[in-house]
Amino acid sequence: MTRFCGWLTLRVFLSTVVVSFLFLTVMEFVWNVEENRCIMSYMTMQPIMKSLPLDASPKPSLASYHLQQYCSGYCRPVSQKNGFPVLFLPGTRGSSKMVRSIASAQEYFDFDTERPFDFFSIDYNEDTTALSGELLQYQSEFLKLAVDHILAQYLGTVNAPRSVLVVGHSLGALAAFYLLSDPTFDQHKITTVISLAAPIFPSSKLLGASVGKKRTCQNEL
């Protein structure tokens, strides 16, 4: 009988501990909620990724890449707007649709601005750039064609932009730096590169001799 009472007391004690723990956990989630200090962004219209065929046919090695324009609801030609071009470059295995987060936030907060941003993005076919320096070179070559095509869309407009603002995520930023180190490229066409989580410092193992040379030049820019 004494042994049974001892076992019953232990079960009651353990049950009380478990119930108390669950109660405190629920109270923690319900009452001790951290204040949300993030500024929310919202979308009011359906996002559209409009394909923009390049004027010049790219090389076969670039055939899987595409230039796109991001629009909310509907797309108007840039000639009907007084905007400034922003080009988003995804990183390794990245999607061109990642531009939506940046574009929708900018559109929400600067709805009535006199000169809004026009957002573009390059679809790199979700290349695994981290495993091939050759792919980084291909992306840089296509970026050069894309920049020329974007600026050509603004010819004849008021205050036509002469450069493109580039936002590169991860290795997408390296593709921009790779292009800027090309002596045949007019650097006035890309005056600003915003890098997001980009490996801009040399790593212990480079992807190839050409990439290593380009990254050395990038550090000197």
Short mmCIF file of C-alpha atoms in Angstrom, two decimals:
data_model
loop_
_atom_site.label_atom_id
_atom_site.label_comp_id
_atom_site.label_asym_id
_atom_site.label_seq_id
_atom_site.Cartn_x
_atom_site.Cartn_y
_atom_site.Cartn_z
CA MET A 1 0.00 0.00 0.00
CA THR A 2 2.82 2.36 0.90
CA ARG A 3 4.55 1.56 -2.40
CA PHE A 4 1.35 2.29 -4.34
CA CYS A 5 0.88 5.62 -2.57
CA GLY A 6 4.46 6.58 -3.34
CA TRP A 7 4.00 5.79 -7.05
CA LEU A 8 0.73 7.73 -7.11
CA THR A 9 2.38 10.73 -5.47
CA LEU A 10 5.18 10.66 -8.06
CA ARG A 11 2.68 10.58 -10.92
CA VAL A 12 0.76 13.51 -9.45
CA PHE A 13 4.00 15.46 -9.03
CA LEU A 14 5.14 14.79 -12.60
CA SER A 15 1.70 15.67 -13.98
CA THR A 16 1.75 18.93 -12.04
CA VAL A 17 5.19 19.79 -13.41
CA VAL A 18 4.13 19.06 -17.00
CA VAL A 19 0.89 21.04 -16.71
CA SER A 20 2.73 23.95 -15.09
CA PHE A 21 5.34 23.94 -17.86
CA LEU A 22 2.66 23.94 -20.57
CA PHE A 23 0.78 26.73 -18.80
CA LEU A 24 3.91 28.90 -18.52
CA THR A 25 4.76 28.22 -22.18
CA VAL A 26 1.31 29.32 -23.33
CA MET A 27 1.49 32.42 -21.15
CA GLU A 28 4.90 33.26 -22.62
CA PHE A 29 3.55 33.13 -26.18
CA VAL A 30 0.36 35.02 -25.34
CA TRP A 31 1.60 37.79 -23.08
CA ASN A 32 5.33 38.18 -23.59
CA VAL A 33 5.23 39.05 -27.31
CA GLU A 34 8.13 41.02 -28.73
CA GLU A 35 7.14 44.30 -30.32
CA ASN A 36 7.17 44.21 -34.12
CA ARG A 37 9.65 46.92 -35.10
CA CYS A 38 9.70 46.01 -38.79
CA ILE A 39 8.10 48.29 -41.37
CA MET A 40 5.69 46.19 -43.39
CA SER A 41 5.38 46.40 -47.16
CA TYR A 42 2.27 45.49 -49.11
CA MET A 43 1.27 44.68 -52.67
CA THR A 44 -2.00 45.97 -54.06
CA MET A 45 -1.85 44.56 -57.60
CA GLN A 46 -0.81 41.37 -59.36
CA PRO A 47 2.95 41.22 -60.06
CA ILE A 48 3.96 40.83 -63.70
CA MET A 49 7.36 39.77 -65.05
CA LYS A 50 7.42 41.04 -68.63
CA SER A 51 10.04 39.51 -70.91
CA LEU A 52 12.16 42.01 -72.86
CA PRO A 53 13.86 40.47 -75.91
CA LEU A 54 17.27 41.96 -76.56
CA ASP A 55 17.91 43.88 -79.76
CA ALA A 56 21.05 41.89 -80.48
CA SER A 57 20.84 38.11 -80.46
CA PRO A 58 23.05 36.80 -77.65
CA LYS A 59 25.61 34.07 -78.14
CA PRO A 60 24.44 30.45 -77.78
CA SER A 61 26.04 30.34 -74.33
CA LEU A 62 23.71 33.16 -73.24
CA ALA A 63 20.53 31.83 -74.86
CA SER A 64 19.09 30.59 -71.55
CA TYR A 65 19.24 34.07 -69.97
CA HIS A 66 16.41 36.60 -70.20
CA LEU A 67 15.84 40.23 -69.30
CA GLN A 68 12.56 41.02 -67.55
CA GLN A 69 10.69 44.10 -66.41
CA TYR A 70 8.77 44.02 -63.14
CA CYS A 71 5.33 45.63 -63.14
CA SER A 72 2.42 45.86 -60.72
CA GLY A 73 -0.94 45.24 -62.37
CA TYR A 74 0.10 46.26 -65.88
CA CYS A 75 3.24 47.34 -67.73
CA ARG A 76 3.65 50.68 -69.41
CA PRO A 77 6.52 51.45 -71.77
CA VAL A 78 9.27 53.33 -69.96
CA SER A 79 8.93 56.04 -72.61
CA GLN A 80 5.63 56.98 -70.93
CA LYS A 81 7.23 57.38 -67.51
CA ASN A 82 9.89 59.61 -65.99
CA GLY A 83 11.56 56.80 -64.11
CA PHE A 84 15.06 55.63 -63.31
CA PRO A 85 16.12 52.04 -64.08
CA VAL A 86 17.04 49.60 -61.32
CA LEU A 87 18.37 46.19 -62.36
CA PHE A 88 18.26 43.25 -59.94
CA LEU A 89 20.75 40.40 -60.32
CA PRO A 90 20.01 37.13 -58.48
CA GLY A 91 22.79 35.03 -57.00
CA THR A 92 23.61 31.37 -57.41
CA ARG A 93 20.44 29.31 -57.90
CA GLY A 94 18.50 32.55 -57.42
CA SER A 95 15.26 33.55 -59.11
CA SER A 96 14.66 36.76 -61.02
CA LYS A 97 11.31 36.99 -59.20
CA MET A 98 13.17 37.99 -56.04
CA VAL A 99 12.99 41.54 -57.37
CA ARG A 100 9.33 41.64 -56.30
CA SER A 101 10.20 42.18 -52.63
CA ILE A 102 12.34 45.23 -53.37
CA ALA A 103 10.10 46.67 -56.07
CA SER A 104 6.83 46.33 -54.14
CA ALA A 105 8.33 47.96 -51.04
CA GLN A 106 9.73 50.85 -53.06
CA GLU A 107 6.43 51.29 -54.86
CA TYR A 108 4.49 51.30 -51.58
CA PHE A 109 6.60 53.95 -49.85
CA ASP A 110 7.30 56.18 -52.88
CA PHE A 111 3.95 56.02 -54.64
CA ASP A 112 3.78 59.75 -55.43
CA THR A 113 7.45 60.41 -56.10
CA GLU A 114 8.28 62.62 -59.08
CA ARG A 115 10.79 60.14 -60.48
CA PRO A 116 9.98 56.57 -59.50
CA PHE A 117 12.21 53.58 -60.04
CA ASP A 118 11.61 51.23 -62.96
CA PHE A 119 12.59 47.73 -61.89
CA PHE A 120 14.18 45.16 -64.14
CA SER A 121 15.61 41.74 -63.42
CA ILE A 122 17.73 39.15 -65.20
CA ASP A 123 16.67 35.53 -65.29
CA TYR A 124 19.95 33.61 -65.11
CA ASN A 125 18.12 30.28 -65.39
CA GLU A 126 18.99 29.63 -61.73
CA ASP A 127 22.60 28.88 -62.64
CA THR A 128 24.84 27.36 -59.97
CA THR A 129 27.35 30.18 -60.25
CA ALA A 130 29.11 29.21 -57.03
CA LEU A 131 30.45 26.09 -58.73
CA SER A 132 31.61 27.61 -62.01
CA GLY A 133 33.59 30.75 -62.75
CA GLU A 134 32.71 30.35 -66.41
CA LEU A 135 29.03 30.90 -65.62
CA LEU A 136 29.93 34.12 -63.83
CA GLN A 137 31.64 35.31 -66.99
CA TYR A 138 28.57 34.43 -69.08
CA GLN A 139 26.32 36.33 -66.67
CA SER A 140 28.59 39.35 -66.91
CA GLU A 141 28.42 39.27 -70.71
CA PHE A 142 24.63 39.13 -70.65
CA LEU A 143 24.53 41.93 -68.07
CA LYS A 144 26.41 44.15 -70.51
CA LEU A 145 23.79 43.50 -73.20
CA ALA A 146 20.95 44.03 -70.72
CA VAL A 147 22.28 47.41 -69.54
CA ASP A 148 22.57 48.66 -73.12
CA HIS A 149 19.04 47.45 -73.90
CA ILE A 150 17.55 49.08 -70.79
CA LEU A 151 19.15 52.46 -71.46
CA ALA A 152 17.99 52.30 -75.08
CA GLN A 153 14.38 52.15 -73.85
CA TYR A 154 14.72 55.67 -72.43
CA LEU A 155 16.08 57.35 -75.55
CA GLY A 156 13.96 60.37 -76.43
CA THR A 157 12.42 60.70 -72.96
CA VAL A 158 12.72 63.76 -70.71
CA ASN A 159 15.79 63.52 -68.48
CA ALA A 160 16.73 60.19 -70.00
CA PRO A 161 18.95 58.28 -67.55
CA ARG A 162 22.50 57.55 -68.61
CA SER A 163 23.17 54.84 -66.06
CA VAL A 164 21.52 51.88 -64.37
CA LEU A 165 21.42 51.27 -60.62
CA VAL A 166 22.35 47.63 -60.02
CA VAL A 167 21.22 45.60 -57.00
CA GLY A 168 23.06 42.29 -56.78
CA HIS A 169 22.30 39.46 -54.40
CA SER A 170 25.16 37.13 -53.49
CA LEU A 171 27.14 36.24 -56.62
CA GLY A 172 24.88 38.47 -58.68
CA ALA A 173 26.86 41.41 -57.31
CA LEU A 174 30.09 39.73 -58.42
CA ALA A 175 28.74 39.58 -61.97
CA ALA A 176 28.37 43.37 -61.83
CA PHE A 177 31.89 43.85 -60.45
CA TYR A 178 33.18 41.45 -63.09
CA LEU A 179 31.64 43.64 -65.78
CA LEU A 180 32.95 46.87 -64.24
CA SER A 181 36.48 45.50 -64.40
CA ASP A 182 36.10 44.90 -68.15
CA PRO A 183 38.12 47.62 -69.95
CA THR A 184 35.75 47.48 -72.94
CA PHE A 185 32.72 48.42 -70.81
CA ASP A 186 31.71 52.05 -70.26
CA GLN A 187 31.63 52.30 -66.47
CA HIS A 188 29.43 55.40 -66.65
CA LYS A 189 26.54 53.07 -67.48
CA ILE A 190 26.71 51.52 -63.99
CA THR A 191 27.63 54.11 -61.37
CA THR A 192 26.15 52.36 -58.32
CA VAL A 193 26.11 48.71 -57.25
CA ILE A 194 24.20 47.73 -54.10
CA SER A 195 25.35 44.31 -52.91
CA LEU A 196 23.19 42.10 -50.69
CA ALA A 197 25.08 39.35 -48.83
CA ALA A 198 27.70 39.30 -51.56
CA PRO A 199 31.11 37.61 -51.11
CA ILE A 200 33.02 40.74 -52.09
CA PHE A 201 36.19 39.66 -50.28
CA PRO A 202 38.46 37.00 -51.83
CA SER A 203 37.77 33.48 -50.62
CA SER A 204 40.33 30.80 -49.87
CA LYS A 205 39.56 29.02 -53.14
CA LEU A 206 38.75 30.96 -56.28
CA LEU A 207 36.51 29.58 -58.98
CA GLY A 208 39.07 30.06 -61.70
CA ALA A 209 42.07 32.11 -62.74
CA SER A 210 39.96 34.64 -64.65
CA VAL A 211 37.60 35.08 -61.70
CA GLY A 212 40.49 35.59 -59.33
CA LYS A 213 41.91 38.29 -61.58
CA LYS A 214 38.54 40.03 -61.83
CA ARG A 215 38.00 39.92 -58.06
CA THR A 216 41.40 41.51 -57.53
CA CYS A 217 40.36 44.33 -59.85
CA GLN A 218 37.03 44.63 -58.03
CA ASN A 219 38.78 45.20 -54.72
CA GLU A 220 40.70 48.06 -56.29
CA LEU A 221 37.59 49.85 -57.61
#
